[in-house]
Short mmCIF file of C-alpha atoms and ligand atoms in Angstrom, two decimals:
data_model
loop_
_atom_site.label_atom_id
_atom_site.label_comp_id
_atom_site.label_asym_id
_atom_site.label_seq_id
_atom_site.Cartn_x
_atom_site.Cartn_y
_atom_site.Cartn_z
CA MET A 35 -14.45 6.59 -27.27
CA ASN A 36 -15.97 5.43 -23.68
CA THR A 37 -14.23 6.89 -20.76
CA ILE A 38 -12.13 4.39 -18.81
CA LYS A 39 -13.28 3.66 -15.73
CA THR A 40 -11.31 1.69 -12.93
CA ARG A 41 -12.11 0.73 -9.14
CA PHE A 42 -11.06 -0.16 -6.10
CA ALA A 43 -13.23 -2.34 -4.40
CA PRO A 44 -12.12 -3.71 -1.03
CA SER A 45 -14.05 -5.32 1.35
CA PRO A 46 -13.78 -3.47 4.79
CA THR A 47 -13.14 -5.96 6.98
CA GLY A 48 -9.60 -5.08 8.09
CA LEU A 49 -6.59 -2.48 7.63
CA ILE A 50 -5.35 -2.27 3.80
CA HIS A 51 -2.00 -4.05 3.46
CA LEU A 52 0.70 -3.80 0.55
CA GLY A 53 -1.37 -6.11 -1.53
CA ASN A 54 -4.33 -4.34 -1.73
CA ALA A 55 -2.68 -0.94 -1.82
CA ARG A 56 -0.76 -2.23 -4.86
CA THR A 57 -4.12 -2.89 -6.59
CA ALA A 58 -5.57 0.27 -5.54
CA LEU A 59 -2.54 1.96 -6.96
CA PHE A 60 -2.41 0.05 -10.28
CA ASN A 61 -6.27 0.65 -10.99
CA ALA A 62 -5.73 4.51 -9.85
CA LEU A 63 -2.43 4.57 -12.37
CA TYR A 64 -4.25 3.41 -15.37
CA ALA A 65 -7.50 5.67 -14.80
CA GLN A 66 -4.95 8.68 -14.44
CA GLN A 67 -3.08 7.89 -17.54
CA ALA A 68 -6.05 7.72 -19.61
CA HIS A 69 -7.66 10.59 -17.99
CA GLY A 70 -10.38 8.50 -16.81
CA ILE A 71 -12.42 7.68 -13.69
CA PHE A 72 -11.24 5.90 -10.50
CA LEU A 73 -14.15 4.29 -8.49
CA LEU A 74 -14.36 3.22 -4.91
CA ARG A 75 -16.89 1.08 -3.73
CA LEU A 76 -16.99 -0.68 -0.67
CA GLU A 77 -17.78 -4.39 -0.87
CA ASP A 78 -19.45 -4.63 2.76
CA THR A 79 -22.33 -7.21 2.04
CA ASP A 80 -20.79 -9.72 4.87
CA SER A 81 -22.22 -7.26 7.95
CA GLU A 82 -20.36 -9.63 10.65
CA ARG A 83 -16.76 -9.10 9.40
CA SER A 84 -17.53 -5.61 7.51
CA LYS A 85 -16.96 -2.67 9.97
CA PRO A 86 -17.60 1.08 9.27
CA ALA A 87 -14.48 2.03 11.36
CA PHE A 88 -12.39 0.04 8.78
CA ALA A 89 -14.07 1.69 5.74
CA GLU A 90 -13.13 5.18 7.78
CA GLN A 91 -9.39 3.91 7.98
CA LEU A 92 -9.45 2.67 4.38
CA MET A 93 -10.27 5.60 2.85
CA GLU A 94 -7.89 7.57 5.20
CA ASP A 95 -5.21 5.25 4.00
CA LEU A 96 -6.10 6.17 0.06
CA GLN A 97 -5.82 9.67 0.94
CA TRP A 98 -2.77 9.44 2.67
CA LEU A 99 -1.53 7.52 -0.60
CA GLY A 100 -2.38 10.23 -2.69
CA LEU A 101 -5.15 8.07 -4.41
CA GLN A 102 -8.27 10.21 -4.89
CA TRP A 103 -11.36 8.55 -6.40
CA GLN A 104 -13.62 10.75 -8.77
CA GLU A 105 -16.91 8.52 -7.93
CA GLY A 106 -18.03 6.87 -4.83
CA PRO A 107 -17.91 5.70 -2.09
CA PHE A 108 -20.48 3.26 -3.20
CA TYR A 109 -21.49 0.98 -0.32
CA GLN A 110 -22.89 -2.19 -1.36
CA SER A 111 -24.99 -2.62 1.97
CA GLU A 112 -27.06 0.07 0.44
CA ARG A 113 -27.83 -1.68 -3.09
CA GLY A 114 -29.98 -4.42 -1.86
CA GLU A 115 -32.87 -3.07 -3.89
CA ILE A 116 -30.65 -2.90 -7.19
CA TYR A 117 -29.86 -6.61 -6.70
CA THR A 118 -33.17 -7.83 -6.06
CA LYS A 119 -34.29 -6.73 -9.18
CA TYR A 120 -31.71 -8.61 -11.24
CA TYR A 121 -32.20 -11.40 -9.01
CA VAL A 122 -35.90 -11.36 -10.16
CA GLN A 123 -34.60 -10.99 -13.72
CA LEU A 124 -32.54 -14.66 -13.73
CA GLU A 125 -35.43 -16.04 -11.88
CA GLN A 126 -37.72 -15.43 -14.85
CA GLN A 127 -34.99 -16.43 -17.26
CA GLY A 128 -34.86 -19.53 -15.47
CA LYS A 129 -30.86 -19.27 -14.71
CA ILE A 130 -30.94 -19.58 -10.92
CA TYR A 131 -32.93 -21.86 -8.77
CA PRO A 132 -33.00 -22.11 -4.84
CA CYS A 133 -30.77 -24.72 -3.40
CA PHE A 134 -31.84 -26.25 0.34
CA CYS A 135 -28.39 -28.07 0.73
CA SER A 136 -27.20 -27.74 4.20
CA PRO A 137 -23.35 -26.61 4.47
CA GLU A 138 -22.70 -29.84 6.30
CA ALA A 139 -24.45 -31.78 3.37
CA LEU A 140 -22.26 -29.45 1.05
CA ALA A 141 -19.12 -30.09 2.84
CA LEU A 142 -19.83 -33.92 3.01
CA SER A 143 -20.18 -33.76 -0.77
CA ARG A 144 -16.94 -32.03 -1.44
CA LYS A 145 -14.93 -34.22 0.75
CA MET A 146 -16.22 -37.34 -1.15
CA GLN A 147 -15.37 -35.71 -4.31
CA ARG A 148 -11.85 -35.02 -3.48
CA THR A 149 -11.55 -38.52 -2.05
CA ALA A 150 -12.50 -39.70 -5.39
CA GLY A 151 -9.87 -37.61 -6.84
CA LYS A 152 -11.85 -35.11 -8.22
CA ALA A 153 -12.21 -31.27 -7.81
CA PRO A 154 -15.27 -30.33 -6.05
CA ARG A 155 -18.07 -28.69 -7.58
CA TYR A 156 -22.00 -28.46 -6.58
CA ALA A 157 -23.47 -31.90 -7.25
CA GLY A 158 -26.72 -30.45 -8.59
CA THR A 159 -29.06 -31.90 -6.00
CA CYS A 160 -31.55 -28.85 -5.71
CA ALA A 161 -31.06 -28.12 -9.73
CA ASN A 162 -34.42 -30.00 -10.91
CA LEU A 163 -36.33 -29.69 -7.92
CA SER A 164 -40.46 -29.20 -8.94
CA GLU A 165 -42.56 -26.49 -7.78
CA ALA A 166 -44.32 -28.66 -5.17
CA GLU A 167 -40.93 -29.95 -3.67
CA ILE A 168 -39.73 -26.43 -3.27
CA GLU A 169 -42.92 -25.23 -1.83
CA ALA A 170 -42.65 -28.02 0.77
CA LYS A 171 -39.07 -26.96 1.65
CA PHE A 172 -40.26 -23.54 2.25
CA GLU A 173 -43.10 -24.75 4.47
CA GLN A 174 -40.28 -26.90 6.38
CA GLY A 175 -38.99 -23.08 7.38
CA LEU A 176 -36.11 -23.95 5.22
CA LYS A 177 -33.99 -20.84 3.64
CA PRO A 178 -32.63 -21.26 0.50
CA THR A 179 -29.45 -19.89 -1.42
CA LEU A 180 -30.04 -19.39 -4.83
CA ARG A 181 -27.86 -21.07 -7.53
CA PHE A 182 -26.80 -19.74 -10.66
CA ARG A 183 -27.00 -22.67 -13.59
CA VAL A 184 -23.86 -23.41 -15.56
CA GLN A 185 -24.19 -25.52 -18.49
CA HIS A 186 -21.53 -28.26 -18.55
CA SER A 187 -21.00 -27.32 -22.56
CA ASP A 188 -20.42 -23.85 -21.60
CA ILE A 189 -16.96 -22.39 -22.46
CA ILE A 190 -15.93 -19.36 -21.28
CA LYS A 191 -13.05 -17.51 -22.97
CA PHE A 192 -11.74 -14.38 -22.18
CA ASN A 193 -8.58 -12.20 -22.43
CA ASP A 194 -6.89 -11.32 -19.64
CA LEU A 195 -4.89 -7.96 -19.34
CA VAL A 196 -2.17 -9.54 -17.86
CA LYS A 197 -2.32 -13.05 -18.45
CA GLY A 198 -3.62 -13.04 -21.98
CA LYS A 199 -5.89 -15.72 -23.18
CA GLN A 200 -7.92 -17.90 -20.78
CA ARG A 201 -10.45 -20.56 -21.22
CA PHE A 202 -12.55 -22.16 -18.40
CA LEU A 203 -15.27 -24.92 -19.06
CA GLY A 204 -18.64 -25.11 -17.55
CA LYS A 205 -18.68 -28.66 -16.52
CA ASP A 206 -15.68 -27.61 -14.14
CA ILE A 207 -17.18 -24.75 -12.43
CA GLY A 208 -20.66 -26.22 -11.32
CA ASP A 209 -23.68 -24.07 -10.27
CA PHE A 210 -22.66 -21.82 -7.84
CA ILE A 211 -24.41 -19.39 -5.38
CA ILE A 212 -25.04 -15.70 -5.92
CA ARG A 213 -27.08 -15.30 -2.74
CA ARG A 214 -26.54 -16.77 0.66
CA ALA A 215 -29.50 -18.25 2.75
CA ASP A 216 -29.63 -14.96 4.74
CA GLY A 217 -30.59 -13.22 1.74
CA THR A 218 -27.30 -11.36 1.27
CA PRO A 219 -25.48 -11.33 -2.15
CA ALA A 220 -22.68 -13.37 -2.84
CA PHE A 221 -19.47 -11.86 -3.72
CA PHE A 222 -19.57 -13.18 -7.73
CA PHE A 223 -22.79 -11.62 -8.01
CA CYS A 224 -22.53 -8.02 -6.84
CA ASN A 225 -19.28 -7.71 -7.57
CA ALA A 226 -19.68 -8.29 -11.25
CA LEU A 227 -23.24 -6.69 -11.32
CA ASP A 228 -21.74 -3.35 -9.62
CA ASP A 229 -18.66 -3.07 -12.38
CA ALA A 230 -21.50 -3.50 -15.29
CA LEU A 231 -23.78 -1.08 -13.77
CA MET A 232 -21.30 1.22 -12.68
CA LYS A 233 -19.70 1.01 -16.17
CA VAL A 234 -16.43 -0.06 -14.96
CA THR A 235 -14.18 -0.74 -18.08
CA HIS A 236 -11.17 -2.27 -16.66
CA VAL A 237 -10.42 -4.02 -13.32
CA PHE A 238 -7.01 -5.00 -12.21
CA ARG A 239 -6.78 -7.33 -9.32
CA GLY A 240 -4.89 -10.24 -7.57
CA GLU A 241 -4.76 -13.80 -9.41
CA ASP A 242 -6.52 -15.20 -6.45
CA HIS A 243 -9.57 -13.91 -8.32
CA LEU A 244 -8.79 -15.43 -11.65
CA THR A 245 -10.98 -18.22 -11.33
CA ASN A 246 -14.02 -15.98 -10.04
CA THR A 247 -13.91 -14.08 -13.42
CA PRO A 248 -15.90 -17.17 -15.72
CA ARG A 249 -18.59 -17.04 -12.99
CA GLN A 250 -18.72 -13.50 -13.15
CA LEU A 251 -18.82 -13.43 -16.72
CA LEU A 252 -21.46 -15.96 -17.05
CA ILE A 253 -23.70 -13.89 -14.72
CA LEU A 254 -23.47 -10.71 -16.88
CA GLN A 255 -23.83 -12.60 -20.12
CA ALA A 256 -27.45 -13.87 -18.70
CA LEU A 257 -28.29 -10.33 -17.93
CA GLY A 258 -27.14 -8.98 -21.11
CA LEU A 259 -24.79 -6.69 -19.49
CA THR A 260 -21.15 -5.72 -20.41
CA ALA A 261 -18.34 -6.74 -18.78
CA PRO A 262 -15.17 -4.80 -18.02
CA GLN A 263 -11.87 -6.26 -19.05
CA TYR A 264 -9.99 -7.89 -16.49
CA GLY A 265 -6.36 -7.96 -15.78
CA HIS A 266 -5.12 -10.46 -13.16
CA THR A 267 -1.84 -9.47 -11.37
CA ALA A 268 0.50 -12.01 -10.04
CA LEU A 269 0.27 -12.01 -5.89
CA ILE A 270 3.17 -10.38 -4.13
CA VAL A 271 5.30 -12.84 -2.32
CA GLY A 272 7.32 -12.25 1.09
CA THR A 273 10.78 -13.26 1.22
CA ASP A 274 10.06 -17.03 1.72
CA GLY A 275 8.47 -17.26 -1.56
CA SER A 276 4.84 -17.76 -0.33
CA PRO A 277 2.15 -15.13 -0.35
CA LEU A 278 2.75 -11.78 1.63
CA SER A 279 1.40 -12.22 4.86
CA LYS A 280 2.24 -10.41 8.43
CA ARG A 281 4.37 -13.64 8.88
CA ASN A 282 7.05 -12.79 6.06
CA GLY A 283 7.16 -8.93 5.93
CA SER A 284 3.61 -7.43 5.12
CA GLN A 285 2.62 -4.57 6.58
CA ASN A 286 -0.32 -2.66 6.74
CA ILE A 287 -0.52 1.11 5.42
CA GLN A 288 -1.18 2.36 8.91
CA ASP A 289 1.88 0.82 10.33
CA LEU A 290 4.12 1.65 7.34
CA ARG A 291 2.85 5.70 7.84
CA LYS A 292 3.48 5.50 11.72
CA ASN A 293 7.00 3.90 11.21
CA GLY A 294 7.86 6.79 9.29
CA TRP A 295 7.79 5.58 5.63
CA LEU A 296 7.23 8.60 3.13
CA VAL A 297 4.23 7.99 1.08
CA GLU A 298 6.46 8.80 -2.17
CA ALA A 299 8.81 6.18 -1.36
CA VAL A 300 5.76 3.52 -0.56
CA LEU A 301 4.23 4.70 -3.86
CA ASN A 302 7.60 4.20 -5.93
CA TYR A 303 8.14 0.84 -4.72
CA LEU A 304 4.47 -0.48 -4.97
CA ALA A 305 4.32 0.82 -8.76
CA ARG A 306 7.49 -1.23 -9.19
CA LEU A 307 6.09 -4.38 -7.49
CA GLY A 308 4.74 -6.48 -10.75
CA HIS A 309 4.88 -3.53 -13.15
CA ARG A 310 8.27 -2.47 -14.78
CA TYR A 311 9.20 1.28 -15.10
CA THR A 312 11.87 2.04 -18.12
CA GLU A 313 12.95 4.82 -15.43
CA ASP A 314 14.91 3.55 -12.32
CA SER A 315 14.92 7.10 -10.97
CA PHE A 316 12.35 8.47 -8.49
CA LEU A 317 8.95 9.61 -9.98
CA SER A 318 5.95 11.64 -8.80
CA LEU A 319 2.59 10.10 -8.46
CA PRO A 320 1.60 12.01 -11.94
CA ALA A 321 4.73 10.49 -13.90
CA LEU A 322 4.29 7.04 -12.25
CA ALA A 323 0.72 7.32 -13.99
CA GLU A 324 2.06 8.65 -17.14
CA GLN A 325 4.84 5.93 -17.50
CA PHE A 326 1.94 3.00 -16.49
CA SER A 327 1.29 0.80 -19.22
CA ILE A 328 -0.63 -2.67 -19.21
CA LYS A 329 2.04 -4.08 -21.46
CA ARG A 330 4.49 -3.56 -18.63
CA LEU A 331 2.64 -5.68 -15.79
CA GLY A 332 4.30 -8.95 -15.00
CA ARG A 333 3.28 -12.27 -14.94
CA ALA A 334 5.71 -13.76 -12.48
CA ALA A 335 4.94 -13.19 -8.50
CA ALA A 336 6.61 -9.61 -7.23
CA HIS A 337 8.72 -10.24 -4.37
CA PHE A 338 8.40 -8.10 -1.32
CA ASP A 339 11.70 -6.65 -0.39
CA GLU A 340 12.10 -4.14 2.43
CA GLN A 341 15.79 -3.25 1.36
CA GLN A 342 14.11 -1.93 -1.90
CA LEU A 343 11.52 0.09 0.14
CA ARG A 344 14.78 1.55 1.84
CA HIS A 345 16.19 2.51 -1.26
CA TRP A 346 12.97 4.19 -2.32
CA GLN A 347 12.77 6.28 0.97
CA HIS A 348 16.25 7.34 0.40
CA GLU A 349 15.42 8.69 -3.01
CA ALA A 350 12.14 10.13 -2.28
CA ILE A 351 13.88 11.91 1.06
CA ALA A 352 16.09 13.53 -1.48
CA LYS A 353 13.60 14.37 -4.08
CA ILE A 354 10.69 16.17 -1.80
CA ASP A 355 10.44 19.69 -1.16
CA ASP A 356 11.29 21.37 2.12
CA ALA A 357 7.60 21.63 2.91
CA GLN A 358 6.66 18.09 2.51
CA LEU A 359 9.93 17.00 4.44
CA ALA A 360 8.85 19.14 7.12
CA THR A 361 5.29 17.50 7.29
CA TRP A 362 6.68 14.11 7.47
CA MET A 363 9.37 15.16 9.98
CA GLY A 364 6.38 15.88 12.42
CA GLU A 365 5.38 18.29 15.08
CA ALA A 366 8.04 16.83 17.51
CA VAL A 367 10.87 18.09 15.38
CA LEU A 368 9.05 21.27 14.42
CA ASN A 369 8.62 22.25 17.81
CA ILE A 370 12.57 22.25 18.65
CA VAL A 371 13.81 23.40 15.37
CA PRO A 372 13.15 27.46 15.13
CA GLU A 373 10.99 28.44 12.32
CA SER A 374 13.96 30.99 10.99
CA VAL A 375 16.59 27.99 10.48
CA ARG A 376 14.13 25.31 9.37
CA SER A 377 15.24 25.24 5.69
CA GLN A 378 18.74 25.54 7.01
CA PHE A 379 18.25 22.22 9.08
CA ILE A 380 16.38 20.44 6.49
CA THR A 381 19.56 21.29 3.85
CA ALA A 382 21.96 19.87 6.53
CA ILE A 383 20.17 16.62 7.41
CA ARG A 384 18.46 15.58 4.50
CA PRO A 385 21.35 13.37 3.25
CA ASN A 386 21.81 11.84 6.73
CA ILE A 387 18.41 10.83 7.72
CA SER A 388 15.95 7.87 6.64
CA TYR A 389 12.97 8.16 9.38
CA PRO A 390 11.38 11.06 11.34
CA SER A 391 13.26 9.77 14.47
CA GLU A 392 16.60 10.47 13.01
CA ALA A 393 15.32 14.28 12.34
CA LEU A 394 14.10 14.07 16.03
CA HIS A 395 17.66 13.01 16.89
CA TRP A 396 19.41 16.07 15.15
CA ALA A 397 16.82 18.44 16.44
CA LYS A 398 17.43 17.58 20.08
CA ILE A 399 21.56 17.89 19.17
CA LEU A 400 21.52 21.13 17.65
CA PHE A 401 18.62 22.63 19.39
CA THR A 402 18.52 21.40 22.97
CA ASP A 403 20.87 21.11 25.90
CA GLU A 404 20.29 17.16 25.58
CA LEU A 405 23.65 15.66 24.41
CA THR A 406 24.53 11.84 25.04
CA ILE A 407 28.15 11.37 24.12
CA GLU A 408 28.58 7.92 22.43
CA ALA A 409 31.16 5.65 23.83
CA GLU A 410 33.35 6.06 20.77
CA ALA A 411 33.01 9.89 20.71
CA GLN A 412 33.95 9.84 24.40
CA SER A 413 37.41 8.09 23.45
CA ILE A 414 37.96 10.41 20.72
CA ILE A 415 37.58 13.22 23.13
CA THR A 416 39.82 12.05 25.58
CA ALA A 417 42.33 11.38 22.82
CA ALA A 418 42.38 14.49 21.76
CA GLY A 419 43.18 15.89 25.08
CA ASN A 420 42.77 19.17 27.04
CA ASP A 421 45.17 21.31 24.69
CA PHE A 422 43.38 20.19 21.66
CA PHE A 423 39.92 21.86 23.16
CA ASN A 424 41.47 24.95 24.50
CA HIS A 425 42.85 25.63 20.88
CA ALA A 426 39.37 24.92 19.60
CA LEU A 427 37.90 27.30 21.97
CA ASN A 428 40.29 29.94 20.91
CA ALA A 429 39.57 28.99 17.19
CA LEU A 430 35.68 29.02 17.77
CA GLU A 431 35.97 32.64 18.85
CA THR A 432 38.02 34.21 16.55
CA SER A 433 36.31 32.34 13.51
CA GLN A 434 33.12 33.46 15.26
CA ALA A 435 31.69 29.76 14.95
CA ASP A 436 32.62 29.82 11.02
CA TYR A 437 33.47 26.20 10.41
CA LYS A 438 36.26 26.98 7.55
CA PRO A 439 38.08 29.86 9.29
CA LEU A 440 38.01 27.62 12.55
CA ILE A 441 39.37 24.59 10.87
CA GLN A 442 42.18 26.19 9.29
CA THR A 443 43.20 27.93 12.52
CA LEU A 444 42.71 24.71 14.49
CA LYS A 445 44.63 22.84 12.06
CA GLN A 446 47.57 25.42 12.33
CA THR A 447 47.59 25.65 16.50
CA THR A 448 46.98 21.73 16.93
CA GLN A 449 49.55 20.62 14.00
CA THR A 450 46.73 18.01 13.27
CA LYS A 451 45.03 16.83 10.28
CA GLY A 452 42.52 14.84 8.83
CA LYS A 453 40.70 12.49 10.99
CA LYS A 454 42.59 13.75 14.54
CA LEU A 455 41.73 17.31 13.37
CA PHE A 456 37.83 16.86 12.62
CA MET A 457 36.72 13.97 14.68
CA PRO A 458 37.42 15.40 18.08
CA LEU A 459 35.51 18.34 16.97
CA ARG A 460 32.45 16.35 15.81
CA ALA A 461 32.78 13.95 19.03
CA ALA A 462 32.64 17.19 21.34
CA LEU A 463 30.16 18.94 19.38
CA THR A 464 27.25 16.40 18.76
CA GLY A 465 28.38 13.50 20.91
CA GLN A 466 28.78 11.40 17.77
CA THR A 467 31.25 10.04 15.49
CA HIS A 468 28.90 10.21 12.32
CA GLY A 469 26.48 12.85 10.83
CA PRO A 470 25.86 15.68 8.41
CA GLU A 471 28.28 18.02 7.33
CA MET A 472 29.84 20.08 10.58
CA ALA A 473 29.85 23.19 8.69
CA HIS A 474 25.76 23.06 8.74
CA LEU A 475 25.82 21.91 12.16
CA LEU A 476 28.00 24.48 13.83
CA SER A 477 26.12 27.22 12.24
CA LEU A 478 22.85 25.71 13.43
CA MET A 479 23.78 25.35 16.91
CA GLY A 480 25.59 28.57 17.26
CA ILE A 481 28.52 29.85 19.10
CA GLU A 482 27.21 29.70 22.60
CA THR A 483 26.27 25.69 22.40
CA ALA A 484 29.50 25.46 20.40
CA ARG A 485 31.42 27.13 23.56
CA LYS A 486 29.38 24.90 26.38
CA ARG A 487 30.35 21.78 24.59
CA LEU A 488 34.06 22.29 23.83
CA GLN A 489 34.48 23.51 27.58
CA GLN A 490 33.00 20.55 28.70
CA CYS A 491 35.91 18.62 27.31
CA ILE A 492 38.36 20.05 29.16
CA VAL A 493 38.90 18.49 32.30
N1 LIG B 591 -13.93 -7.43 -2.43
C1 LIG B 591 -12.98 -7.93 -3.04
C2 LIG B 591 -11.57 -8.18 -2.45
O1 LIG B 591 -11.41 -7.44 -1.59
C3 LIG B 591 -12.83 -7.36 -4.67
C4 LIG B 591 -12.19 -8.24 -5.74
C5 LIG B 591 -12.41 -7.67 -7.00
O2 LIG B 591 -11.51 -6.18 -7.03
O3 LIG B 591 -12.86 -8.06 -7.87
O4 LIG B 591 -10.99 -9.15 -3.02
#
């Protein structure tokens, strides 16, 4: 059996956003599940828009996502000689011809076809130029594109891995450009050629590429090369139902990361956008791969919903280990939390945080003198009064800052219970009315800090 090989083939013209990341993920998951290879190819033939910095960034993002490629990165900008060889082959076969039509003439022709209610396609103006005519154009200094001849009678059929049987007619396609006038290869050509030469077996990509596929199959067929199997996944749409963009909720991976989303949350969310898992619970990357199945890829558009992403953030925080959580919290937190109580700190705040900023908030409350008493907490403190805090101070000393005995003593001496007992204590010690379990917090802040804060409530 042939090794399964998938690929991610982004154009480094911008940062990876959720849509590309999902494409990369599906390809990586499928390869991993099949014990195959995941390849990275940078489609950087558009020298004006492609930037090395974007390529670097993109690879960093893939690595952050844990989507390690086993082959590549290959850069199309370095493969010009290979492409030339295949242009020559197609030329010798009479499958391509130089087209001297100007962009203006082509735009006009398209406009006229549209006005006449027809789908625009190349009118074939240069399809039958004689040798002499071609010679004359070159002499005028005109630089042609290269067009691939499509027979009107061609019927291109393929079985899409997601969308099922597809059928396209040559007469609807028209001769298309495979090399631009500046000599760089057009997307259709180098994308298809590289997939074949790199022995890619499966391609998952957005359905916006579906209509490119018949053209790509024609090229590979003409060259006698094996095409991969294509699976076109429904696009991700925003809350308003239109394709996901910045305007309706899309974010790039850099921003997600900066805003404190955990990679495990992003992966669990993205893997389920357009793919059904039988398990609703949090899955590790290997488990996501193991349970990935082409049969479970959906045909309907996948809706982006930040609420869902938040759900997975919660799940991820509950599931990942202390070391991962510590890294995610970041230096700012780790610098404040003493190493000896780090794991205790993590246990305490884990159920109460969603973002690193919240971990920092609790680290400051517990391990620095910074204490902001919220307005609601202040009214609770005021209502409890001096007596309550005098008793609390006594209970703190007799219990040696052990929460359970402290509460028992305080309950007896103040004759309070429930909210009236717990809330003034929480408000005084943390300045907040909500938060992690007080037993953990008290033990972490220690008797001295607790003493100071209780004393401050006595006016
Ligand atoms: N460079 C293309 C893109 O970023 C690749 C499309 C494909 O996956 O075939 O859209």
